XYZ file of C-alpha atoms in Angstrom:
635
model
C -57.650 -182.710 33.174
C -55.910 -182.447 29.813
C -52.969 -180.192 29.120
C -52.834 -177.910 26.118
C -51.913 -179.792 22.943
C -48.800 -178.534 21.143
C -50.191 -176.835 18.012
C -47.743 -178.554 15.642
C -48.726 -182.083 16.724
C -51.974 -182.313 14.774
C -53.174 -183.210 12.173
C -49.966 -184.821 10.880
C -49.389 -186.924 14.002
C -53.066 -187.961 14.103
C -52.861 -189.189 10.535
C -49.646 -191.083 11.279
C -51.121 -192.666 14.415
C -54.266 -193.772 12.551
C -52.120 -195.466 9.921
C -49.996 -197.210 12.549
C -53.079 -198.442 14.413
C -54.589 -199.769 11.179
C -51.320 -201.628 10.489
C -51.400 -203.165 13.972
C -55.067 -204.100 13.464
C -54.152 -205.725 10.120
C -51.717 -208.051 11.926
C -54.419 -208.953 14.465
C -57.016 -209.563 11.749
C -54.665 -211.826 9.771
C -54.022 -213.906 12.878
C -57.746 -213.984 13.731
C -58.570 -215.248 10.247
C -56.060 -218.076 10.639
C -57.397 -219.051 14.073
C -61.152 -218.611 13.561
C -61.636 -218.910 9.820
C -62.709 -216.098 7.494
C -66.437 -216.905 7.545
C -66.719 -217.103 11.348
C -64.564 -213.983 11.748
C -66.770 -211.885 9.493
C -69.950 -213.326 10.976
C -69.043 -212.641 14.590
C -66.933 -209.494 14.092
C -68.168 -207.642 10.995
C -66.286 -204.466 12.019
C -63.066 -206.073 10.755
C -64.181 -205.410 7.179
C -64.137 -201.658 7.845
C -60.625 -201.874 9.311
C -59.350 -203.956 6.414
C -60.801 -201.546 3.865
C -59.351 -198.535 5.681
C -55.908 -200.136 5.818
C -55.935 -200.989 2.105
C -56.987 -197.407 1.283
C -54.007 -195.835 3.088
C -51.807 -193.728 0.824
C -48.182 -194.712 0.390
C -46.747 -191.370 1.534
C -47.731 -191.038 5.200
C -46.471 -188.489 7.741
C -44.322 -189.577 10.687
C -45.550 -189.300 14.255
C -42.751 -187.051 15.687
C -43.165 -188.082 19.304
C -43.275 -191.794 18.571
C -40.297 -191.551 16.228
C -38.289 -189.872 18.996
C -39.392 -192.401 21.596
C -38.740 -195.508 19.490
C -35.119 -194.689 18.664
C -33.102 -197.743 19.574
C -36.114 -199.976 20.127
C -35.949 -203.486 18.624
C -38.007 -204.437 15.591
C -41.760 -204.748 16.121
C -41.666 -203.015 19.547
C -43.848 -200.129 18.310
C -46.324 -202.563 16.732
C -46.375 -204.609 19.946
C -47.332 -201.506 21.920
C -49.995 -200.493 19.422
C -51.521 -203.979 19.446
C -52.024 -203.673 23.211
C -53.592 -200.253 22.673
C -56.176 -201.409 20.128
C -58.695 -202.143 22.875
C -58.230 -198.559 24.121
C -59.147 -197.258 20.685
C -61.925 -199.683 19.784
C -63.614 -201.794 22.467
C -64.782 -204.273 19.816
C -61.258 -205.695 19.780
C -61.820 -207.026 23.310
C -64.248 -209.794 22.284
C -62.050 -210.526 19.254
C -58.975 -211.096 21.457
C -61.114 -213.220 23.776
C -62.159 -215.450 20.860
C -58.545 -215.830 19.688
C -57.376 -216.620 23.225
C -60.054 -219.324 23.550
C -58.821 -220.879 20.302
C -55.360 -221.098 21.934
C -56.625 -222.451 25.268
C -56.489 -219.136 27.120
C -58.944 -216.438 28.121
C -59.214 -212.689 28.534
C -60.173 -209.670 26.386
C -56.589 -208.581 25.658
C -53.597 -210.063 23.855
C -52.761 -213.320 25.633
C -49.273 -214.806 26.134
C -49.817 -217.626 23.654
C -51.110 -215.339 20.920
C -48.278 -212.829 21.471
C -45.742 -215.640 21.167
C -47.360 -216.869 17.981
C -47.758 -213.419 16.437
C -44.324 -211.933 17.240
C -42.156 -215.016 17.581
C -39.042 -215.366 19.671
C -36.205 -214.596 17.277
C -33.235 -213.341 19.358
C -32.931 -209.567 19.170
C -36.226 -208.926 17.388
C -38.933 -211.182 18.770
C -41.422 -210.801 21.583
C -38.994 -210.737 24.542
C -36.787 -207.788 23.470
C -39.864 -205.849 22.377
C -41.563 -206.355 25.730
C -38.361 -205.469 27.555
C -38.055 -202.156 25.721
C -41.706 -201.263 26.322
C -41.563 -202.142 30.019
C -38.350 -200.178 30.551
C -39.871 -197.147 28.844
C -42.946 -197.470 31.068
C -45.390 -197.337 28.151
C -46.480 -200.912 28.881
C -46.941 -202.445 32.317
C -47.712 -205.866 33.707
C -51.244 -206.434 34.929
C -50.016 -208.716 37.743
C -46.355 -207.961 38.537
C -44.407 -210.950 39.800
C -46.065 -213.583 37.650
C -43.925 -215.638 35.242
C -43.469 -213.984 31.854
C -45.100 -217.006 30.143
C -48.413 -216.285 31.875
C -48.159 -212.515 32.158
C -50.556 -210.081 30.493
C -49.849 -206.431 29.817
C -51.705 -203.161 29.450
C -50.745 -199.744 28.101
C -49.912 -196.893 30.477
C -52.884 -194.532 30.348
C -50.843 -191.314 30.515
C -48.438 -192.390 27.780
C -51.260 -193.541 25.547
C -53.071 -190.238 26.035
C -49.856 -188.401 25.128
C -49.491 -190.580 22.011
C -52.987 -189.544 20.962
C -52.147 -185.845 21.468
C -54.274 -185.572 24.618
C -51.628 -185.419 27.391
C -52.723 -185.097 30.998
C -51.739 -181.973 32.922
C -50.531 -184.355 35.658
C -49.526 -187.554 33.848
C -48.102 -189.050 37.054
C -48.479 -188.044 40.729
C -46.244 -185.009 41.238
C -45.331 -184.726 37.536
C -46.710 -181.573 35.941
C -46.964 -180.671 32.252
C -46.935 -176.925 31.523
C -47.683 -175.648 28.046
C -45.149 -173.517 26.205
C -47.600 -170.611 26.121
C -47.747 -170.574 29.934
C -44.023 -169.734 30.173
C -42.611 -166.222 30.104
C -40.984 -165.000 26.933
C -37.209 -164.928 27.046
C -37.051 -161.297 25.933
C -39.304 -160.285 28.847
C -36.955 -161.651 31.525
C -34.623 -159.323 33.417
C -31.306 -161.165 33.338
C -27.822 -160.293 34.478
C -25.405 -159.334 31.695
C -23.257 -162.391 32.391
C -26.258 -164.716 32.088
C -27.288 -163.179 28.780
C -23.781 -163.662 27.416
C -23.738 -167.324 28.488
C -27.157 -167.988 26.948
C -25.762 -167.006 23.580
C -23.765 -170.263 23.719
C -26.794 -172.481 24.411
C -28.263 -174.646 21.643
C -31.767 -176.224 21.730
C -31.430 -179.817 22.881
C -28.298 -179.085 24.923
C -28.592 -180.239 28.579
C -28.781 -177.301 30.955
C -27.917 -176.974 34.669
C -29.196 -173.844 36.427
C -27.649 -173.218 39.845
C -28.616 -170.542 42.320
C -30.851 -169.648 45.282
C -34.475 -170.670 45.444
C -37.147 -168.389 43.949
C -34.516 -166.662 41.852
C -35.816 -167.308 38.344
C -34.097 -170.608 37.563
C -37.264 -172.478 36.604
C -38.677 -169.417 34.843
C -35.555 -169.167 32.676
C -35.645 -172.874 31.797
C -39.322 -172.651 30.802
C -38.643 -169.535 28.721
C -35.870 -171.345 26.853
C -38.258 -174.250 26.224
C -40.825 -171.793 24.871
C -38.236 -170.434 22.436
C -38.171 -173.938 20.916
C -41.964 -174.297 21.087
C -41.718 -176.971 23.788
C -43.852 -177.473 26.890
C -42.190 -178.373 30.190
C -42.456 -181.556 32.259
C -41.646 -180.583 35.849
C -40.505 -183.113 38.455
C -38.962 -182.612 41.918
C -36.140 -185.136 42.077
C -34.796 -186.410 45.401
C -33.135 -189.424 46.951
C -36.588 -190.600 48.038
C -38.303 -189.309 44.872
C -36.799 -191.010 41.813
C -38.003 -189.894 38.421
C -41.095 -191.717 37.116
C -40.263 -194.541 34.739
C -42.443 -192.822 32.116
C -40.639 -189.455 32.239
C -38.536 -189.967 29.098
C -41.481 -191.467 27.171
C -43.817 -188.649 28.125
C -41.207 -186.044 27.204
C -40.722 -187.628 23.787
C -44.433 -188.056 23.078
C -45.366 -184.512 24.129
C -42.220 -182.845 22.807
C -41.659 -181.464 26.316
C -38.445 -180.371 28.019
C -37.933 -182.429 31.202
C -37.199 -179.975 34.032
C -35.813 -181.572 37.180
C -35.793 -179.643 40.458
C -33.296 -181.551 42.586
C -33.581 -181.848 46.355
C -30.246 -183.027 47.748
C -29.236 -183.556 51.358
C -26.302 -181.329 52.335
C -23.029 -183.173 51.861
C -24.583 -185.777 49.569
C -25.037 -186.042 45.818
C -27.839 -187.154 43.544
C -27.492 -189.049 40.263
C -29.579 -187.746 37.403
C -31.728 -190.179 35.417
C -30.703 -190.995 31.864
C -32.832 -188.870 29.569
C -32.292 -188.863 25.808
C -32.389 -185.437 24.257
C -32.230 -182.134 26.040
C -33.310 -181.570 29.615
C -32.833 -178.931 32.314
C -31.858 -179.265 35.969
C -32.530 -176.675 38.658
C -30.281 -176.933 41.722
C -28.737 -174.938 44.540
C -25.116 -173.884 44.470
C -24.146 -176.549 47.017
C -26.235 -179.419 45.624
C -24.162 -182.403 44.530
C -25.096 -183.569 41.014
C -23.841 -186.722 39.296
C -24.524 -187.952 35.774
C -24.612 -184.558 34.044
C -23.780 -185.224 30.384
C -20.643 -183.788 28.847
C -21.337 -180.628 26.925
C -24.064 -179.464 29.292
C -24.265 -175.709 29.820
C -23.996 -174.678 33.485
C -25.471 -171.300 34.430
C -25.061 -169.677 37.846
C -27.892 -167.324 38.814
C -26.851 -165.547 42.028
C -29.144 -163.218 43.922
C -29.679 -160.086 41.819
C -27.295 -157.197 42.284
C -28.401 -153.586 42.546
C -28.582 -153.015 38.789
C -30.624 -156.147 38.115
C -33.037 -155.338 40.960
C -33.468 -151.786 39.646
C -34.238 -152.996 36.120
C -36.644 -155.618 37.465
C -38.529 -152.996 39.539
C -38.726 -150.673 36.541
C -40.044 -153.514 34.365
C -42.608 -154.740 36.886
C -43.747 -151.352 38.190
C -42.899 -148.391 35.969
C -45.284 -146.291 38.102
C -43.062 -146.385 41.203
C -41.258 -143.057 41.619
C -37.773 -144.086 42.789
C -36.814 -147.547 41.611
C -33.135 -146.994 42.413
C -33.775 -146.186 46.074
C -36.069 -149.193 46.410
C -33.545 -151.469 44.715
C -30.886 -150.345 47.168
C -32.926 -151.571 50.113
C -34.694 -154.673 48.783
C -32.252 -157.591 48.481
C -34.983 -160.060 47.525
C -34.591 -162.955 45.113
C -35.893 -162.242 41.603
C -38.984 -164.416 41.924
C -40.037 -163.001 45.296
C -39.451 -159.429 44.142
C -41.381 -159.862 40.883
C -44.366 -161.584 42.504
C -44.523 -159.026 45.321
C -44.447 -156.100 42.882
C -47.121 -157.768 40.739
C -49.646 -157.856 43.573
C -52.353 -155.225 43.326
C -52.040 -152.202 45.600
C -48.455 -152.845 46.736
C -46.689 -149.515 47.298
C -43.474 -148.809 49.185
C -40.731 -150.927 50.710
C -42.681 -152.261 53.704
C -45.606 -153.353 51.522
C -43.286 -155.117 49.063
C -41.594 -157.003 51.902
C -44.907 -158.102 53.398
C -46.177 -159.199 49.986
C -43.020 -161.260 49.463
C -43.404 -162.893 52.882
C -47.087 -163.608 52.255
C -46.199 -165.493 49.092
C -43.067 -167.350 50.135
C -42.491 -167.575 53.893
C -44.247 -170.877 54.558
C -40.998 -172.853 54.672
C -39.323 -170.207 56.810
C -42.191 -170.103 59.301
C -41.838 -173.848 59.977
C -38.268 -173.396 61.206
C -38.218 -169.901 62.691
C -40.470 -167.530 64.589
C -41.058 -163.987 63.416
C -40.432 -161.345 66.097
C -42.751 -158.340 66.226
C -40.921 -154.993 65.982
C -43.616 -153.462 68.182
C -42.040 -155.392 71.065
C -38.931 -153.225 70.737
C -39.862 -149.550 71.340
C -36.954 -147.117 70.957
C -36.679 -146.283 74.659
C -36.687 -149.943 75.759
C -33.019 -150.418 74.831
C -30.666 -148.663 77.257
C -27.114 -148.492 75.906
C -23.883 -146.773 76.774
C -22.196 -144.585 74.178
C -19.717 -147.271 73.077
C -22.396 -149.875 72.504
C -24.566 -147.382 70.670
C -21.700 -146.573 68.302
C -21.028 -150.295 67.758
C -24.638 -150.941 66.794
C -24.642 -147.887 64.520
C -21.526 -149.249 62.783
C -23.250 -152.611 62.314
C -26.311 -150.879 60.851
C -24.079 -148.966 58.423
C -22.388 -152.199 57.340
C -25.786 -153.727 56.605
C -27.047 -150.658 54.736
C -23.959 -150.297 52.539
C -23.412 -153.953 51.652
C -24.222 -153.266 47.996
C -21.827 -150.342 47.629
C -18.853 -151.990 49.326
C -17.872 -154.033 46.286
C -18.010 -150.972 44.054
C -15.825 -148.935 46.404
C -13.091 -151.382 47.417
C -10.164 -152.486 45.213
C -11.079 -155.250 42.776
C -8.823 -157.884 44.369
C -10.502 -157.347 47.733
C -14.037 -156.848 46.443
C -13.960 -160.114 44.472
C -14.036 -162.055 47.741
C -16.961 -160.124 49.194
C -20.652 -160.845 48.976
C -23.704 -159.181 50.454
C -23.805 -161.274 53.636
C -23.187 -159.804 57.100
C -22.613 -161.972 60.188
C -22.551 -160.408 63.665
C -22.117 -161.807 67.172
C -23.739 -160.095 70.154
C -22.044 -161.494 73.267
C -22.670 -160.731 76.922
C -24.427 -161.788 80.120
C -28.071 -162.783 80.123
C -30.565 -159.964 80.277
C -28.256 -157.281 78.889
C -30.450 -156.557 75.851
C -28.869 -158.629 73.075
C -32.144 -159.937 71.666
C -33.772 -156.548 72.124
C -30.868 -154.915 70.283
C -31.412 -157.331 67.379
C -35.086 -156.329 67.255
C -34.249 -152.624 67.331
C -31.640 -153.070 64.584
C -34.082 -154.986 62.370
C -36.741 -152.319 62.886
C -34.333 -149.500 62.064
C -33.233 -151.306 58.875
C -36.826 -152.075 57.901
C -36.137 -155.827 57.846
C -38.340 -158.669 59.104
C -36.624 -160.540 61.953
C -36.956 -164.322 62.346
C -35.573 -166.238 65.320
C -34.383 -169.778 64.690
C -36.509 -172.394 66.463
C -34.039 -174.968 67.782
C -36.748 -177.526 68.492
C -37.842 -177.440 64.840
C -34.335 -177.357 63.339
C -32.345 -179.849 65.400
C -33.287 -183.461 64.695
C -32.143 -186.830 65.996
C -32.209 -188.220 62.471
C -28.920 -188.253 60.576
C -28.706 -185.446 58.029
C -32.046 -183.893 58.962
C -30.524 -181.056 61.013
C -28.306 -180.040 58.086
C -31.286 -180.181 55.738
C -33.346 -177.960 58.051
C -30.498 -175.467 58.417
C -30.052 -175.387 54.659
C -33.757 -174.710 54.129
C -33.741 -172.022 56.814
C -30.733 -170.142 55.439
C -31.939 -170.486 51.843
C -35.392 -169.101 52.649
C -33.975 -166.251 54.744
C -31.529 -165.347 51.975
C -34.178 -165.291 49.246
C -36.642 -163.258 51.331
C -34.025 -160.776 52.625
C -34.921 -161.252 56.267
C -32.634 -160.885 59.250
C -31.999 -164.238 60.910
C -31.456 -164.417 64.675
C -29.701 -167.382 66.286
C -30.580 -166.711 69.918
C -28.274 -168.439 72.416
C -26.285 -169.520 69.382
C -23.566 -171.294 71.367
C -25.883 -174.331 71.372
C -25.253 -174.646 67.612
C -21.774 -173.147 67.353
C -20.063 -175.327 69.967
C -16.474 -176.488 69.339
C -15.885 -179.692 67.424
C -14.824 -182.647 69.538
C -12.449 -185.550 69.224
C -14.220 -188.390 67.440
C -14.820 -191.137 69.945
C -18.112 -192.452 68.597
C -20.451 -192.133 65.638
C -22.391 -189.475 67.576
C -19.260 -187.298 67.750
C -18.665 -187.733 64.044
C -22.186 -186.697 63.071
C -22.108 -183.751 65.503
C -18.888 -182.548 63.873
C -20.497 -182.911 60.438
C -23.323 -180.635 61.560
C -20.804 -178.077 62.842
C -18.803 -178.199 59.610
C -21.938 -177.729 57.536
C -23.044 -174.744 59.620
C -19.578 -173.212 59.239
C -19.782 -173.425 55.465
C -23.402 -172.287 55.287
C -22.822 -169.325 57.571
C -19.851 -168.202 55.497
C -21.698 -168.475 52.152
C -24.929 -166.861 53.400
C -25.666 -163.654 51.485
C -28.136 -162.293 54.016
C -27.955 -160.867 57.534
C -27.352 -163.158 60.517
C -27.177 -162.117 64.151
C -26.001 -164.574 66.801
C -26.441 -163.915 70.519
C -24.627 -165.755 73.289
C -23.881 -165.440 76.991
C -21.085 -168.038 76.675
C -18.704 -166.760 74.022
C -15.952 -169.092 75.250
C -18.047 -172.090 74.188
C -18.155 -171.004 70.521
C -15.798 -172.763 68.105
C -12.891 -170.491 67.130
C -13.614 -171.178 63.460
C -16.999 -169.508 63.888
C -15.410 -166.534 65.616
C -13.198 -165.936 62.584
C -16.236 -165.824 60.318
C -18.068 -163.068 62.167
C -17.786 -159.687 60.467
C -18.731 -157.842 63.651
C -18.479 -158.836 67.319
C -20.262 -156.551 69.791
C -19.678 -157.151 73.533
C -22.581 -156.403 75.881
C -21.799 -155.792 79.541
C -23.896 -155.492 82.672
C -25.365 -151.970 83.050
C -23.764 -149.410 85.347
C -25.657 -147.375 87.917
C -26.758 -144.605 85.527
C -27.912 -147.139 82.960
C -29.802 -149.132 85.595
C -31.615 -145.972 86.647
C -32.672 -145.371 83.038
C -33.856 -148.977 82.835
C -36.057 -148.573 85.924
C -37.568 -145.378 84.572
C -38.175 -146.960 81.161
C -39.959 -149.992 82.630
C -42.062 -148.612 85.480
C -45.579 -147.301 84.683
C -45.958 -143.533 84.579
C -48.208 -143.481 87.670
C -45.809 -145.345 89.980
C -45.438 -144.045 93.549
C -41.643 -144.337 93.952
C -39.663 -141.145 94.525
C -36.534 -140.240 92.578
C -34.488 -140.915 95.691
C -35.949 -144.417 96.056
C -35.249 -145.211 92.421
C -31.675 -143.992 92.801
C -31.200 -146.237 95.848
C -32.530 -149.272 93.958
C -30.335 -148.544 90.918
C -27.211 -148.179 93.015
C -27.747 -151.112 95.380
C -29.194 -153.722 92.995
C -26.829 -154.662 90.148
C -29.516 -156.112 87.885
C -29.513 -156.531 84.121
C -32.321 -155.271 81.937
C -34.059 -158.644 81.813
C -34.086 -158.841 85.618
C -35.466 -155.300 85.902
C -38.243 -156.370 83.569
C -39.078 -159.366 85.779
C -39.208 -157.224 88.924
C -41.465 -154.612 87.310
C -43.869 -157.255 85.975
C -44.084 -158.816 89.433
C -44.655 -155.482 91.184
C -47.222 -154.253 88.642
C -49.182 -157.521 88.869
C -49.344 -157.168 92.656
C -50.423 -153.528 92.411
C -53.161 -154.326 89.888
C -54.480 -157.092 92.119
C -54.610 -154.638 95.041
C -56.051 -151.793 93.004
C -53.265 -149.389 93.958
C -50.292 -147.779 92.172
C -46.895 -149.464 92.182
C -45.167 -148.392 95.375
C -41.846 -149.000 97.112
C -43.142 -151.922 99.198
C -44.264 -153.911 96.188
C -41.044 -153.183 94.314
C -39.021 -154.326 97.329
C -40.990 -157.599 97.581
C -40.497 -158.208 93.890
C -36.757 -157.492 94.207
C -36.422 -160.010 97.012
C -38.223 -162.675 94.993
C -35.973 -162.028 91.975
C -32.828 -162.436 94.108
C -34.179 -165.612 95.730
C -34.895 -167.058 92.290
C -31.217 -166.657 91.406
C -30.034 -168.034 94.757
C -28.864 -164.636 96.060
C -29.719 -162.221 98.851
C -31.323 -158.883 98.134
C -28.993 -156.057 99.280
C -31.961 -153.905 100.346
C -33.699 -154.647 103.619
C -36.103 -151.754 103.300
C -36.921 -149.052 100.822
């Protein structure tokens, strides 16, 4: 598949390339005449007369191939001609038999330039002969060895197909595996983007060709902005995802020069590590997270920070994407999505209202999140399932208010205080098992209209060094961009205190804890942590929680409400029997649930309503499971 050709490349570049190829052919024909003789050459290869006539008819004033001129800067003499000589067979297959005849005259074989002929034709003058020319072409990736590892004296070379296609103005849409070429017309126009005021002011300082580093959350318009800037200069974009295990292709700089494209590198850095950028002449753009370590950024590069959009930017984006929506301001106050997720969700046909926008955003961008966390269904948390005392209810209402007003806090507080705030909220729900902590998180998420995802420890924690931090980083980044509530259930497993370093295992465990500390503090979304072992949580984590809500075991009145909320409506227990059970059996909500499930299963199997006998049997089994003795002998 071919990418769109930049409109300014032809016909000037085509004319320049034809002239250059005719000049390279002229060198080959002169050598062939010396080796084979003029009569034999014309007899066996009459096409050479056409090439010679075309070369002699070239005008003196020829255009310059812009891509090749950019690529060949700094190359030694004859390097361009050396490359073109190897490409003659690509342009005209009749040169294959001609090279084979010349190679035979020199004691070699093969339908491409042979080592002996190359040595004879280009010489070995230091700094300008065959060796420096080959070195430059191989380093640029435009020429490659047919059989790597062979001695240079016997080696043969061939042109890189993608680079040659780009030279001819026919670049591939994927010139190398994972490397994508996007036309300038496919990018958004800069004036159509909804940018923060600070970003617009910084862009006024940017000059075409100036290296650019765009930092910020994923799916927040970094790549879109870079492509729009490239479009302003009439340049396509060459996109590559750069990582420690994914170095840039050796042909990246050559392809960028030949296509006139802006190299756009999306870096993928392990937390706590840094990545060195490849050396790329001319302008390029880098897209990275705020915490990604970058080395090798040229001096004079412009660094732009694109944080998650604030209320005003979200409102303007909603008004731009969907002018038909009635209350953009109210929607912007509730949707804390990244720019890219919000725009794509609003652009989907038939999307109306907050819930639909959230589901559309998740449908288009939750794949990475779903690999590391499990979405909890709000239908599993009906309003009457959570039994709370007045104090706990007020605490949860205060937490909900903090989450709802996180945008307005910075506008209300004094500037010195507000400058240190961001939109993240971190809460700890601590208490014994079965007291409703996870259920409270589900109810809170439902009341706020937020999707709730529970971290999957088995998918996040890895035995491989650095992989746990990478998974946590991906999880928090995805949750932040999609504006979902993140639940770390039984979070003390991750938030345990740091230990004295006695082995490499201790050191790496402490590194994971330190990373989680930093990531939790910088997270701009909502995080709930539940634990039944608050004492096992590192004190540094405790200081970073905005809200700590203690859950306690239910009292008698609350236990009675729990029994009534869980039992089926047609149960056969009297009010007096329920009161006896609530007073005698100090069970938490999770244990009440277990007893009711046991009793209902038995009643269904017997085809009768749930009665006191079945509840008593289920109570006794629940106490035995915990190693205790049921306080009720009969009911």
